Each structure stands twice: as C-alpha cells, then as structure tokens.
XYZ file of C-alpha atoms in Angstrom:
580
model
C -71.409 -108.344 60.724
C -69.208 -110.822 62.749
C -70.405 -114.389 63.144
C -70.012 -115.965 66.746
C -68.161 -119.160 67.322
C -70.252 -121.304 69.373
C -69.803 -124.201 71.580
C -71.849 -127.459 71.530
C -73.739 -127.222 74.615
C -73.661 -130.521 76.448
C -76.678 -132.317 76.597
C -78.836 -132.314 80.327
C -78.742 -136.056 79.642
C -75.217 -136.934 79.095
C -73.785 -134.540 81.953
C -76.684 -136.014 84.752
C -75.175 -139.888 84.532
C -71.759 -138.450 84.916
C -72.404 -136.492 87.782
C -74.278 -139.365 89.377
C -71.032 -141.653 88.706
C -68.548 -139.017 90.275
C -70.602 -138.202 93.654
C -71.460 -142.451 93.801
C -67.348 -142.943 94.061
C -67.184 -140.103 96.176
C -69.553 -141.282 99.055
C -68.651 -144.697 98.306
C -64.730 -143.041 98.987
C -66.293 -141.405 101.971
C -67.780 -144.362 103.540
C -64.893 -146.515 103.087
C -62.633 -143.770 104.393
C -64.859 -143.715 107.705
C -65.473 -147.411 107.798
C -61.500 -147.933 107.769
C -60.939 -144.993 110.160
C -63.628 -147.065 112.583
C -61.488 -149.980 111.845
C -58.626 -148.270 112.889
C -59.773 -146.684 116.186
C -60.543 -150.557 117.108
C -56.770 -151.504 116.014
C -55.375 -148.975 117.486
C -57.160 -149.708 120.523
C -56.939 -153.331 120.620
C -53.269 -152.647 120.094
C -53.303 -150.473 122.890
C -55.213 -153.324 125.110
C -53.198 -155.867 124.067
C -49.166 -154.158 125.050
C -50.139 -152.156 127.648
C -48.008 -152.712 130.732
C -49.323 -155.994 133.369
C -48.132 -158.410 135.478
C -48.354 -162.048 133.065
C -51.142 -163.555 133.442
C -53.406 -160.843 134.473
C -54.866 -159.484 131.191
C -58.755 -158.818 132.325
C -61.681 -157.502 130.297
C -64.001 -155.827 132.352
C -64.685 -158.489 134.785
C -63.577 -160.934 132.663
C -60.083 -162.737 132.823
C -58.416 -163.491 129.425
C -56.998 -167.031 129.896
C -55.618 -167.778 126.787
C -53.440 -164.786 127.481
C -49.681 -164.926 125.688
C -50.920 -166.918 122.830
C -54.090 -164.603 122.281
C -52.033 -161.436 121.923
C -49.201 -162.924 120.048
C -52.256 -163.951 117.616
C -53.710 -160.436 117.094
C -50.049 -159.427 117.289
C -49.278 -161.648 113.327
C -52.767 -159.833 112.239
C -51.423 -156.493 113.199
C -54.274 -156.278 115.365
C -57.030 -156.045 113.250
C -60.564 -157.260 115.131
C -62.096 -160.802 113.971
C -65.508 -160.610 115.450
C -66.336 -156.745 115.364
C -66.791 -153.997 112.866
C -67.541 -150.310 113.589
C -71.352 -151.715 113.847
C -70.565 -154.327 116.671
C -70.569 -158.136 115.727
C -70.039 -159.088 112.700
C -71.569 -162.378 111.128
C -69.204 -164.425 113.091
C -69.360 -162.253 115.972
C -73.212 -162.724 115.923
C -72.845 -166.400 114.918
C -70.326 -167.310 117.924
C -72.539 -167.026 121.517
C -75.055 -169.714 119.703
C -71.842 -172.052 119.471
C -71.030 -171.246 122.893
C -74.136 -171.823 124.030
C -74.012 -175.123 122.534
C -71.013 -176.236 125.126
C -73.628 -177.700 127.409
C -74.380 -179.684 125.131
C -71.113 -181.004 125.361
C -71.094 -181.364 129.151
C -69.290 -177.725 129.464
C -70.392 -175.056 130.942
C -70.649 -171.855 128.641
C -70.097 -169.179 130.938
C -66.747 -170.564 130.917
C -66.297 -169.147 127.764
C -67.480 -165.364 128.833
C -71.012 -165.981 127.587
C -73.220 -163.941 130.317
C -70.275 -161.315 129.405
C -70.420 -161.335 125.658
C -74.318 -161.160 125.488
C -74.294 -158.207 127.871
C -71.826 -156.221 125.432
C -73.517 -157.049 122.407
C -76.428 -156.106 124.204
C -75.152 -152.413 125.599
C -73.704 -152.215 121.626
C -77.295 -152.669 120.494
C -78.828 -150.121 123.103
C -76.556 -147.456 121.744
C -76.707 -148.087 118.279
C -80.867 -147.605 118.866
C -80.354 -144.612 120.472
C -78.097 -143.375 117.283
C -75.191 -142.651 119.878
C -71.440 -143.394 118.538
C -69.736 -146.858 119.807
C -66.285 -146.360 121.556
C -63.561 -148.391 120.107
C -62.863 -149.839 123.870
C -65.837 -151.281 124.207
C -65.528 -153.131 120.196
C -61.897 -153.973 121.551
C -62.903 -155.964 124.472
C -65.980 -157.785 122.751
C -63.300 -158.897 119.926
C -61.055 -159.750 122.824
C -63.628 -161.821 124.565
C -64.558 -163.397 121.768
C -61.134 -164.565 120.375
C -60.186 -165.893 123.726
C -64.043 -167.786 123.894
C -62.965 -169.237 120.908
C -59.627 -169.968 121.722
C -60.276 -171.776 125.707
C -64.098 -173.509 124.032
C -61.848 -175.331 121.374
C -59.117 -176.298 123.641
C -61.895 -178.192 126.126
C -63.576 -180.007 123.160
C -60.077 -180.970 121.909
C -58.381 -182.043 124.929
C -61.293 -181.860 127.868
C -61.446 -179.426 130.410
C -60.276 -181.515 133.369
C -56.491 -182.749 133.730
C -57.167 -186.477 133.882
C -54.213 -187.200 136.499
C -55.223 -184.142 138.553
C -58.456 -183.402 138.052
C -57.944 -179.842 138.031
C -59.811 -177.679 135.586
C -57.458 -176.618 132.402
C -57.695 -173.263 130.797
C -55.814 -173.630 127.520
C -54.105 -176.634 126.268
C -50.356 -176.424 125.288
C -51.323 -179.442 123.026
C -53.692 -177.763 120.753
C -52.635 -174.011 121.069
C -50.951 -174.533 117.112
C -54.087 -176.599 115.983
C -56.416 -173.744 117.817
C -54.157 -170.913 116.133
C -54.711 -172.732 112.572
C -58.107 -173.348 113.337
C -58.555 -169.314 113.785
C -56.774 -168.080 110.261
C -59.007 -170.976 108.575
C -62.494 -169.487 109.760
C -61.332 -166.459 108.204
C -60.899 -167.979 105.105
C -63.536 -170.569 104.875
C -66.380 -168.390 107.381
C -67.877 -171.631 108.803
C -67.845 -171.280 112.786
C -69.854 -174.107 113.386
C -68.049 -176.737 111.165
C -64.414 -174.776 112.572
C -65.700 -175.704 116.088
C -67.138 -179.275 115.145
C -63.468 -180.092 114.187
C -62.085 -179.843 117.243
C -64.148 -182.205 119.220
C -63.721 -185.791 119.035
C -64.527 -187.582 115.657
C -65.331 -191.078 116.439
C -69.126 -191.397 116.195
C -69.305 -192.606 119.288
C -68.917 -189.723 120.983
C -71.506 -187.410 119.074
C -74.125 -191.202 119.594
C -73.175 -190.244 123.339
C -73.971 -186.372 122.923
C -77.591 -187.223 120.516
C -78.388 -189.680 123.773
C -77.470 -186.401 126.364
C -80.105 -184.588 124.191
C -82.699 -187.103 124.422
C -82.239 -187.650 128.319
C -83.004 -183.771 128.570
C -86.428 -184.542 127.200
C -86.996 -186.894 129.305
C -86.000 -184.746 131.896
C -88.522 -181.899 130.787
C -91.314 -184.762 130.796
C -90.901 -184.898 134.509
C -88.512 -188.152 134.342
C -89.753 -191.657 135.993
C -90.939 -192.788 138.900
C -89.050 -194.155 141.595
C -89.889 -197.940 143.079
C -90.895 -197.999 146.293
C -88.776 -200.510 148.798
C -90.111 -203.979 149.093
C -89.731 -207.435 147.913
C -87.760 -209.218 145.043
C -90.616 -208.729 141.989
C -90.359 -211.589 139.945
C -92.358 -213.192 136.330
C -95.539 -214.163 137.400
C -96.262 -211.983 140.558
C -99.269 -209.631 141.130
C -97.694 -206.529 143.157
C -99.168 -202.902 143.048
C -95.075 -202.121 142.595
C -95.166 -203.750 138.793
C -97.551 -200.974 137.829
C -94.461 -198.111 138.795
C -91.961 -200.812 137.363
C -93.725 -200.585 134.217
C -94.306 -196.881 133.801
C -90.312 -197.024 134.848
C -89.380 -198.448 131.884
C -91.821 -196.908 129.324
C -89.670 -193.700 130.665
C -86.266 -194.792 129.532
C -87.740 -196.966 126.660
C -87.094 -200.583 127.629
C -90.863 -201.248 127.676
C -93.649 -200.725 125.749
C -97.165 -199.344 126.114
C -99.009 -202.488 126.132
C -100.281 -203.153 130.050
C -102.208 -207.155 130.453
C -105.937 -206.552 130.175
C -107.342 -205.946 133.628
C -104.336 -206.753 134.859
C -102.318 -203.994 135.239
C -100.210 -205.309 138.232
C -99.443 -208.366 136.579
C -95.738 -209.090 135.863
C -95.962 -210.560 132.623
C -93.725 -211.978 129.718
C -93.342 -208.823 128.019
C -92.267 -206.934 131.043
C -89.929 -209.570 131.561
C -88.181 -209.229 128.319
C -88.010 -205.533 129.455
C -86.671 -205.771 132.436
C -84.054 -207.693 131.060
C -83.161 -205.606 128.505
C -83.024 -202.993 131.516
C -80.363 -204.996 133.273
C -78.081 -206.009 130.394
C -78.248 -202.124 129.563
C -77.007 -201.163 133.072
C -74.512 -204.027 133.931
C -76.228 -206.665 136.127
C -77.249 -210.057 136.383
C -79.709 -210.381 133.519
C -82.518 -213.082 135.671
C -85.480 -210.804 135.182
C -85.855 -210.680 139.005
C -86.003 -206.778 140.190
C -84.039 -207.136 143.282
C -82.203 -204.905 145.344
C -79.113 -204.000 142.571
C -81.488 -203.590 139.659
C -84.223 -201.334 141.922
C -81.112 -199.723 143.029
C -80.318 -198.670 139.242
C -83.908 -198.590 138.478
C -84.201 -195.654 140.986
C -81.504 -193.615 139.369
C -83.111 -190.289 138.662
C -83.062 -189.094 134.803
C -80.400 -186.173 136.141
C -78.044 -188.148 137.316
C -77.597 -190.397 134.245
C -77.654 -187.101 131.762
C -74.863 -185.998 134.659
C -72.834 -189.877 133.326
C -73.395 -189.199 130.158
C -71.965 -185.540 130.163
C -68.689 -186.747 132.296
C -68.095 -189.872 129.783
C -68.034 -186.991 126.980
C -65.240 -185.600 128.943
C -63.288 -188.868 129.037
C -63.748 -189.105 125.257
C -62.013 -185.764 125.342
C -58.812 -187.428 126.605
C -58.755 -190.157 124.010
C -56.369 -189.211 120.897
C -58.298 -188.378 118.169
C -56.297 -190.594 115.606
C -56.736 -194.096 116.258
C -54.679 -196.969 114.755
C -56.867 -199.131 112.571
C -56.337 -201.994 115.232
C -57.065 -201.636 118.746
C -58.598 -202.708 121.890
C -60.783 -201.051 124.519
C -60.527 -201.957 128.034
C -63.572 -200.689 130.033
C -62.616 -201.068 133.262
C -66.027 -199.533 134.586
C -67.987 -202.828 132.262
C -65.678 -205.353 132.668
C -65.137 -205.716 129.285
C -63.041 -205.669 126.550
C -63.510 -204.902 122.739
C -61.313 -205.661 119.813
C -61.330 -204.313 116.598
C -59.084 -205.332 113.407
C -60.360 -203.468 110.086
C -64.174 -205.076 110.064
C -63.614 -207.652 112.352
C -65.051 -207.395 116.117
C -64.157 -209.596 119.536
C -65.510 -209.167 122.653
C -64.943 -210.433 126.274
C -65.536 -210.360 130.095
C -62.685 -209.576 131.840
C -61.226 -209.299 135.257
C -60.308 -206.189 136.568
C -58.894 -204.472 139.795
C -60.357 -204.449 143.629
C -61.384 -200.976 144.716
C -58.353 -200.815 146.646
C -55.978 -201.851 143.672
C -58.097 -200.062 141.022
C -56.832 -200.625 137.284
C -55.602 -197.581 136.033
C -56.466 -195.378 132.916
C -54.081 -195.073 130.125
C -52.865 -195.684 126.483
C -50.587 -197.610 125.350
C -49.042 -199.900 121.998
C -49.027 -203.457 122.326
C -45.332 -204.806 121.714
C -45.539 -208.619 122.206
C -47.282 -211.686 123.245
C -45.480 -214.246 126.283
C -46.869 -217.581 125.446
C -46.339 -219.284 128.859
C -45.779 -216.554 130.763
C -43.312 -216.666 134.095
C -44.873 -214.577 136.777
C -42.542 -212.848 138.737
C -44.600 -211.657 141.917
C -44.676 -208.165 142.729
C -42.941 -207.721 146.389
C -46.094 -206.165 147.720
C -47.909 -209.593 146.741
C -44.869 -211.518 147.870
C -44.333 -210.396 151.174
C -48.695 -209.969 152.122
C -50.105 -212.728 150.608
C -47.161 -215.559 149.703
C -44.551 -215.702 152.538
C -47.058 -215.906 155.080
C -48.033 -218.926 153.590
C -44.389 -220.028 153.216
C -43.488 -219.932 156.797
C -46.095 -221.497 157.899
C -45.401 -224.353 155.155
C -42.369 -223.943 152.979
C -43.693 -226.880 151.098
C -46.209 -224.399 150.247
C -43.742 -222.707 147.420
C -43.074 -225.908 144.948
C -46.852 -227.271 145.776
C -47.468 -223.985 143.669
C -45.057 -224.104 141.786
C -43.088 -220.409 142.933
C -39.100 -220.614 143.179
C -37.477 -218.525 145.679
C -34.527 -216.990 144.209
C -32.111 -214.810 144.769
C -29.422 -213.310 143.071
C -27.293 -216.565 142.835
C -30.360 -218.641 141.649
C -32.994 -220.582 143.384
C -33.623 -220.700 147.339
C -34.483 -224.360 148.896
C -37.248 -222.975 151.687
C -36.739 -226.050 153.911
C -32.782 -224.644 154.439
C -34.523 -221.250 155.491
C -35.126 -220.192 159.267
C -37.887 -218.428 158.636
C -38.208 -217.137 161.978
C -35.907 -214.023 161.161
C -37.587 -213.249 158.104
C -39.798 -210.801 158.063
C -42.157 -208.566 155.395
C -40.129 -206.030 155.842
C -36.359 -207.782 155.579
C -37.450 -210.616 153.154
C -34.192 -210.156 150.348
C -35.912 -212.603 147.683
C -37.941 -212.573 144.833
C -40.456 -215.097 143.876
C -41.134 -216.275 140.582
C -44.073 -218.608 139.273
C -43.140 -221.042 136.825
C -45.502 -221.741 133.287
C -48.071 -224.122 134.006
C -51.387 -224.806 134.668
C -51.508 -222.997 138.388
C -49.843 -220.184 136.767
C -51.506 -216.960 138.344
C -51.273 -215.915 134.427
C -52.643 -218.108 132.959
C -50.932 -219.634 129.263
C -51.043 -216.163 127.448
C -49.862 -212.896 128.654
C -50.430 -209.568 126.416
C -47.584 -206.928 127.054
C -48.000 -203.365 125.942
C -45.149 -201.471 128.732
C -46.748 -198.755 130.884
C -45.421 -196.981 133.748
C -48.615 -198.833 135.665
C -47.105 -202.475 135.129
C -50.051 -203.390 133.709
C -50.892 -206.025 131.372
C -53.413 -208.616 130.336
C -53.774 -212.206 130.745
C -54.946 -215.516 131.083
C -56.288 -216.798 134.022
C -57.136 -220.063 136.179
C -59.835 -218.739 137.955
C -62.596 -219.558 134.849
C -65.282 -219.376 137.419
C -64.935 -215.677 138.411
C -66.161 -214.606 134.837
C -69.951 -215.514 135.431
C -70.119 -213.209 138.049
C -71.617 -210.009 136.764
C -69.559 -207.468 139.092
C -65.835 -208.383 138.541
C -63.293 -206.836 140.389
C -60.715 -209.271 141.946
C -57.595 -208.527 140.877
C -54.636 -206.850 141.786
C -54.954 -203.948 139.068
C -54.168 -206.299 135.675
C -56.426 -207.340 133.397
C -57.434 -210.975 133.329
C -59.342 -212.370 129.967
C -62.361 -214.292 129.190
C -60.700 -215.959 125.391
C -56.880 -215.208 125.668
C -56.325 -217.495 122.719
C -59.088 -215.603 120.568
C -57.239 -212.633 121.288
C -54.106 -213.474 120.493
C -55.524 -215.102 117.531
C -57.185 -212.025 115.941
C -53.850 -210.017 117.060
C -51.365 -212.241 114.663
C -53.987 -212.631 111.980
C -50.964 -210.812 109.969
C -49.077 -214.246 109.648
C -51.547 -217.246 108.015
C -48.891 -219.335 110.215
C -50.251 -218.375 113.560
C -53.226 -220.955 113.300
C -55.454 -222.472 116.454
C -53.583 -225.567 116.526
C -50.146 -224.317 116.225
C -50.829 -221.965 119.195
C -52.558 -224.442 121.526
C -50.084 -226.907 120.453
C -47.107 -224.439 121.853
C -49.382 -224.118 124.946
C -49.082 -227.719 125.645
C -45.200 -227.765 124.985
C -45.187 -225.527 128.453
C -42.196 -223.555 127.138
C -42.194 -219.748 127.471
C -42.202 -218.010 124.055
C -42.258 -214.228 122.885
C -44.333 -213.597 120.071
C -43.252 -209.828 118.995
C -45.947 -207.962 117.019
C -45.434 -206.254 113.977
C -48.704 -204.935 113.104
C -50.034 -201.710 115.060
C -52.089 -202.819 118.148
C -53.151 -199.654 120.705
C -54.685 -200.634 124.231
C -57.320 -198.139 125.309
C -57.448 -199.413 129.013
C -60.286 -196.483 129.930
C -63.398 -196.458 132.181
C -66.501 -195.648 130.795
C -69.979 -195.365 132.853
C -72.198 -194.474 129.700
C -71.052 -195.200 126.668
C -73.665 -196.080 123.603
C -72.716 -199.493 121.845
C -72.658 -201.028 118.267
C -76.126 -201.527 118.066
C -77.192 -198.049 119.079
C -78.261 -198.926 122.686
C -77.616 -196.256 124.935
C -75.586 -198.211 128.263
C -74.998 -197.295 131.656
C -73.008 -199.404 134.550
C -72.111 -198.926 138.279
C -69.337 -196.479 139.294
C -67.050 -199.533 140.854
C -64.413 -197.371 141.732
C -66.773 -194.036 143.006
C -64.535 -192.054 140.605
C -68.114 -190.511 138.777
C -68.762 -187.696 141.612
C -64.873 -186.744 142.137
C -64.915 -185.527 138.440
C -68.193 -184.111 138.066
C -66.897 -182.005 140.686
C -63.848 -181.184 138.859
C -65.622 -180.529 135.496
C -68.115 -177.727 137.308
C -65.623 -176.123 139.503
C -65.633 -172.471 139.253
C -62.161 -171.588 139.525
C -63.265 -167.456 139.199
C -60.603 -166.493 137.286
C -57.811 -168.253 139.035
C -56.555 -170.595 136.725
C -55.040 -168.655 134.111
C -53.097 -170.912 130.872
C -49.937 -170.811 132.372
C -50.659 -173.560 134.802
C -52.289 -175.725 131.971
C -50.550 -179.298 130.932
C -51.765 -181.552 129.263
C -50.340 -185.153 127.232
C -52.457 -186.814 125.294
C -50.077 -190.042 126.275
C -50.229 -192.013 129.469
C -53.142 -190.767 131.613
C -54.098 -191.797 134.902
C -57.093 -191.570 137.530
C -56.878 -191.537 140.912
C-alpha cells in the first residue's frame, strides 16, 4: 500500500489575521485612492478657475469678486493648486475655524461681509445640505469656497495690518502692496503651525494699546445692549450744592459709563453732592474739558453723546492705529493733535504736556517722522502766507513795526531798512522779501525749536504765549506744534550725553545765540489724532472732533464699494501720512 504525502493544513487562526491585514490595506488603499482622486478633481478645478481666460481684475466667484486677485492665484499657482480650506467633505478644520475669525472683524471696527462672509456661510451651508441628503459634492463648488476663503484671508489680514482706509484719500483699500509678502508668509505658516486665530492676531497691531481700545469697544456694546444712558434735558448750568430734578438723570448718566457710583444722598436724590462732584469731574477730564465740576453747556453737550456714537470713536481710532508702523523705536513721542497733548517716552521714563496745535482752518497734519536736531534759539523765518496776511499789513501802516518786533526784512543782498521803502507799490501779491525773526524773547518760537523734516513743514516749539495753555480747547496756531515744557523735552531727548544738564541748557538760552544740537539717539514723532484712545492708567478717554474729521472717515471705513475696488488700485506707505 502507498502512503500519501500530506500537507500541514494551515490553521483557521493563523490564515483569519492575515486576511484581515490584507483587505485593511486594501480599503485603506481604496480610500486613499478616492480621497486623492477627490483632491484632485478640486486641483484640477481650482486650476481650471484660477487660468481660465479674463480681463485682470475681474476674477468673480459666484457673486463674489476676488480682490486679492494676481497675488491669490500666483499663491495657489507655488502650491500647484492644491485647496487650503476644503477637502472632498467641504471645510476642513481651518475651513470651519475661519468664518468665526471673520466674524470677529467687527470687533475690530471692520465689517465682515467684506471678507465674503454672508457668501462663505451660504456655501458651507448648501455643502452641508447635500452631504445630508448623501448626494456627491462637485469640485466647482469646493473650488470656489477654497477660493473665497484664501482671498478672506488674504484682504481680512491686509485691513488689520495696514487699515482699510487710505489715510491721505480716504478711499477704501482692498489689498495692501505693503503686506502682500508678510500676508503670503503668513499663509504657508498656518499650514505648518494650524493656528488661525494666533496667524490672524499677528497681523493686527501689537502695542497693547490698541487691543485696551478693542476690550473697551466690547464693553461699550454692553452697554449698548443695556439700553445705554439717558440724555440731560436742556436747562441751566448744574453746579455742587444745587437741588435740580436734572441731577437725578446726571447721576444715572454717569453710573452708565462708570464715572459714578451707586450711592444716591438719603432722601435726597436730586441733591448735587460731593461725590457726584468728584464724578463729574472725572467725566470731564475723561472727555477733554474744563475740569470745574459745573455741567454746563460743553460737558451736557458730551454728556449727551449716545453710547453708539462713542463705540462708532472707538472703532475709527482702531483704524488709525492701523496706520501706525508696527515697530516702534524705543524712544518716541506722540502728538495728539485731537487732545492737545503730547507724550514722551524714553525706555521707562514718561513726560507729558499741553500743547498748541492748529486752527480749523490751518489744521496740523498727520504723519511720522525721525527727529534730527534741536535749534536752541531758533530764527523764524516767516512763511510768505504769514508774511504777506498778517505782517506787512502791519508794516505799512508802521514800518517801525518790523524792528519793534524784532523781524528783518531781507532780501537777497541782506537786510531791507523799511523807512527807505514806498510802501505804497507794494502789495501781497508783488512783495519780493522775506522776513525773518531774530532769537529773543518775542520770538514767535519761542527759545527751543524741535526739527524732525516733513513734507508738512512742521515742527515743534517754544512759545511766548504761556497763557494760551490753560485754556482747555487749544487750537491757535498756524499748523505747528507749540509746547507746554520745551526745556523738559529737550532735556529727556539728550539724556544720552550726562553733559546736557538744566543749567548748561538754560545758561545757552540766556547767551541768545542760535545753536544746533544734532541727535544721535533714535527719536520718532507720532504727530496723530486720536478721539478715543485708553491711557496709562486704564481709563478709557474720549475728546471733541476739533477738526470734524470723525464722520468723513466713518464714512470711508463703511463704504460699500460692491465690488469696484479691486487690488490693483490699492497703495499704501506706512511713511508720511496725511488727513485732509
């Protein structure tokens, strides 16, 4: 009989794992084969969107105008096209984190249907309806929410970087030339590092006063929602002491914004007491005004602001912070124009100041610049517009009037001698002079002038006039800046060199010799204009519009261009800026 060669048979045990193993990596094959040919279908497609024949500038999704435009498609063109915010299921996490960030713009004073929002929700929301109804997404419709998104991204980060508005012409501003590398950067690291919120964070402003402002924006929205405060009727000056049914509204007035507290005199609720004193004067040294506890006509003026319209000055001063660079020099000075005030700041060290600012008719621009040098009696040579309006009137009528101030007439050949002039033929418009005040004590500036070279010709300096600096409204000059402690200033400026002491300065004061003082240490002069602004201490502050410039740009900063600014009209310079 022949014996059989047998085979081990395999074990049911051993062959089940295996075959679990091999059909695992094949659906796992499978899935990733149809996940990458979704993937695909929306490069292909966004490719497709993105170099199909237009005319520049007119790349639309759906309804929606692209504005970022070249630089968006030259950025999916370096990623071969491959989608950011979309996967063959719709959004992906960023995708589903990004319309909460946009949504967050107001926050910032900007509008977030600027950034597609009503848009972007509907497509994520037609994605969702036909996912639930187990129906198959069309790579068009992934392609232009990825599109959407990128350029949302793209224009929202531009506005917090650089502001929406072009400061010198008020004009919205789609996409700033300034930023687009930063912006482009700022895309390839979210991919990396996944954080949206931070990625977005890092393109507005730094300086903590800007997010104190946008915290104080959020708390004047709840005061908003509580129904705001009350408005004082017309009526007579309310002062410490008086019984008026008015001081019950003034009270509940400032328990609104938080000046006052809840504490009303027993039985005497229409008694202006101490403690609403001390409130009211808080009140008017938070808005700018004469701090004498009397509510009179400026101070019910401001107390009858409504709640809107200050969350509408907060919002537009978040858009001025927008123009500031972001990098400051460790020393500098603010100017705020809007305050009459000035600020310095050297490492830890603080100075502030009143100062003197422009009439509404010769407004003191907005701009940055470095200070070079200091003139230590300072000639002024008069601007011809001053000369020829305010000083040669003055001269014909008296041409002793020119050394009694002690201006020279001089032309190119050296001084004039007015008494040898028939000043019967001169004229405004044919005077052929210039006139030049000497250093001195009648000198328009002052002992100290503070130069940092603008296109403006403006500068800051000392003045005569001591008396204009109690007044609490300020505006009387021709557009400079005149200062409450020149010599504190200059002072904290040259604190570089131990040999610029008090007495050596004032001493070459009193010599009455001009003297430039170059300075080596970086000084930049914020000359800005701020109408909310929250200080050192926290306090939240508010002052009048002097120059009406408040409504112009809150028009600006809503304007609804519908799709007719695209980025090729954008410019914007972080460098000199100026308002109208």
């Amino acid at each position: 009989m022949m014996k059989l060669n047998r085979e081990p048979r395999s074990h049911p045990r051993k062959v089940l794992p295996t075959i679990f193993i091999i059909c695992s990596v094949l659906l796992t094959a499978l899935v990733l084969a149809t996940w990458a040919f979704a993937i695909d279908r929306i490069t292909d497609e966004l490719q497709r969107r993105l170099e199909s024949d237009r005319q520049p500038g007119e790349l639309r999704v759906g309804c929606e105008l692209i504005h970022a435009n070249a630089d968006l498609i030259a950025f999916y063109s370096e990623r071969q096209f491959a989608p950011l915010w979309v996967n063959e299921q719709g959004p992906n996490e960023l995708g589903k984190a990004l319309p909460g960030q946009l949504a967050d713009a107001r926050l910032h004073g900007l509008n977030p249907n600027d950034y597609h929002l009503h848009c972007i929700n509907a497509t994520i929301n037609r994605i969702n309806s036909i996912l639930s109804s187990r129906n198959e997404l069309e790579p068009k419709e992934l392609a232009d929410l990825d599109i959407m998104m990128t350029d949302s991204f793209m224009i929202y980060t531009s506005h917090l970087a650089t502001g929406k508005v072009d400061p010198e012409r008020l004009y919205p501003l789609w996409f700033s030339e300034k930023e687009k590398a930063n912006i482009v950067t700022g895309l390839n690291d979210l991919l990396q590092n996944g954080d949206l919120a931070e990625t977005i964070r890092n393109f507005a402003p730094s300086h903590e006063q800007y997010w104190r402002l946008v915290e104080a924006g959020q708390r004047m929205e709840q005061v908003i929602a509580a129904g705001g405060w009350p408005v004082l009727p017309q009526g007579q000056t309310l002062r410490p002491g008086d019984r008026n049914p008015h001081v019950i509204l003034l009270r509940e007035r400032l328990q609104a914004s938080g000046e006052s507290g809840k504490n009303v005199p027993a039985g005497e609720p229409d008694l202006y007491d101490t403690e609403l004193e001390v409130a009211v004067k808080k009140f008017q040294f938070r808005h700018g005004l004469a701090i004498d506890g009397a509510v009179g006509p400026n101070t019910r003026e401001e107390l009858n602001i409504p709640a809107e319209r200050r969350r509408q000055q907060i919002l537009l001063n978040l858009e001025r912070w927008r123009w500031l660079p972001h990098k400051w020099t460790d020393n500098y000075i603010i100017v705020n124009t809007a305050a009459f005030s000035l600020n310095a700041h050297r490492d830890n060290e603080n100075l502030s100041m009143r100062v003197i600012v422009g009439k509404d008719y010769q407004k003191t621009p907005v701009f940055s610049e470095t200070m070079r040098y200091i003139e230590i009696n300072p000639y002024w040579n008069v601007p011809r517009s001053i000369a020829v309006k305010e000083l040669l009137p003055q001269i014909k009528r008296n041409p002793g009037y020119a050394a009694g101030h002690n201006y020279q007439i001089l032309s190119g050949e050296g001084p004039i001698n007015p008494w040898l002039v028939d000043w019967s033929t001169i004229s405004a418009r044919n005077f052929p002079w210039r006139i030049r005040q000497k250093p001195g004590a009648k000198n328009a500036l002052g002992r100290i002038k503070f130069m940092f070279p603008n296109r403006f010709h403006v500068y800051m300096h000392d003045t005569p006039d001591r008396h204009l600096f109690k007044r609490a409204r300020r505006a009387f000059s021709h557009g400079c800046i005149r200062l409450e402690k020149p010599v504190d200033l200059a002072l904290l400026i040259l604190r570089d060199d131990p040999a610029w002491t008090r007495e050596r300065l004032e001493q070459l004061i009193q010599t009455g010799k001009r003297r430039v003082v170059n300075i080596d240490s970086a000084w930049m002069v914020h000359v800005l204009y701020w109408t909310s602004w929250v200080d050192e201490y926290g306090q939240l502050q508010f002052c009048p519009d002097i120059y009406d410039r408040d409504p112009v740009l809150w028009q600006a900063l809503n304007k609804n261009t519908g799709g007719e600014q695209p980025m090729r009209e954008a410019v914007v310079g972080l460098g000199v800026r100026s308002i109208p």
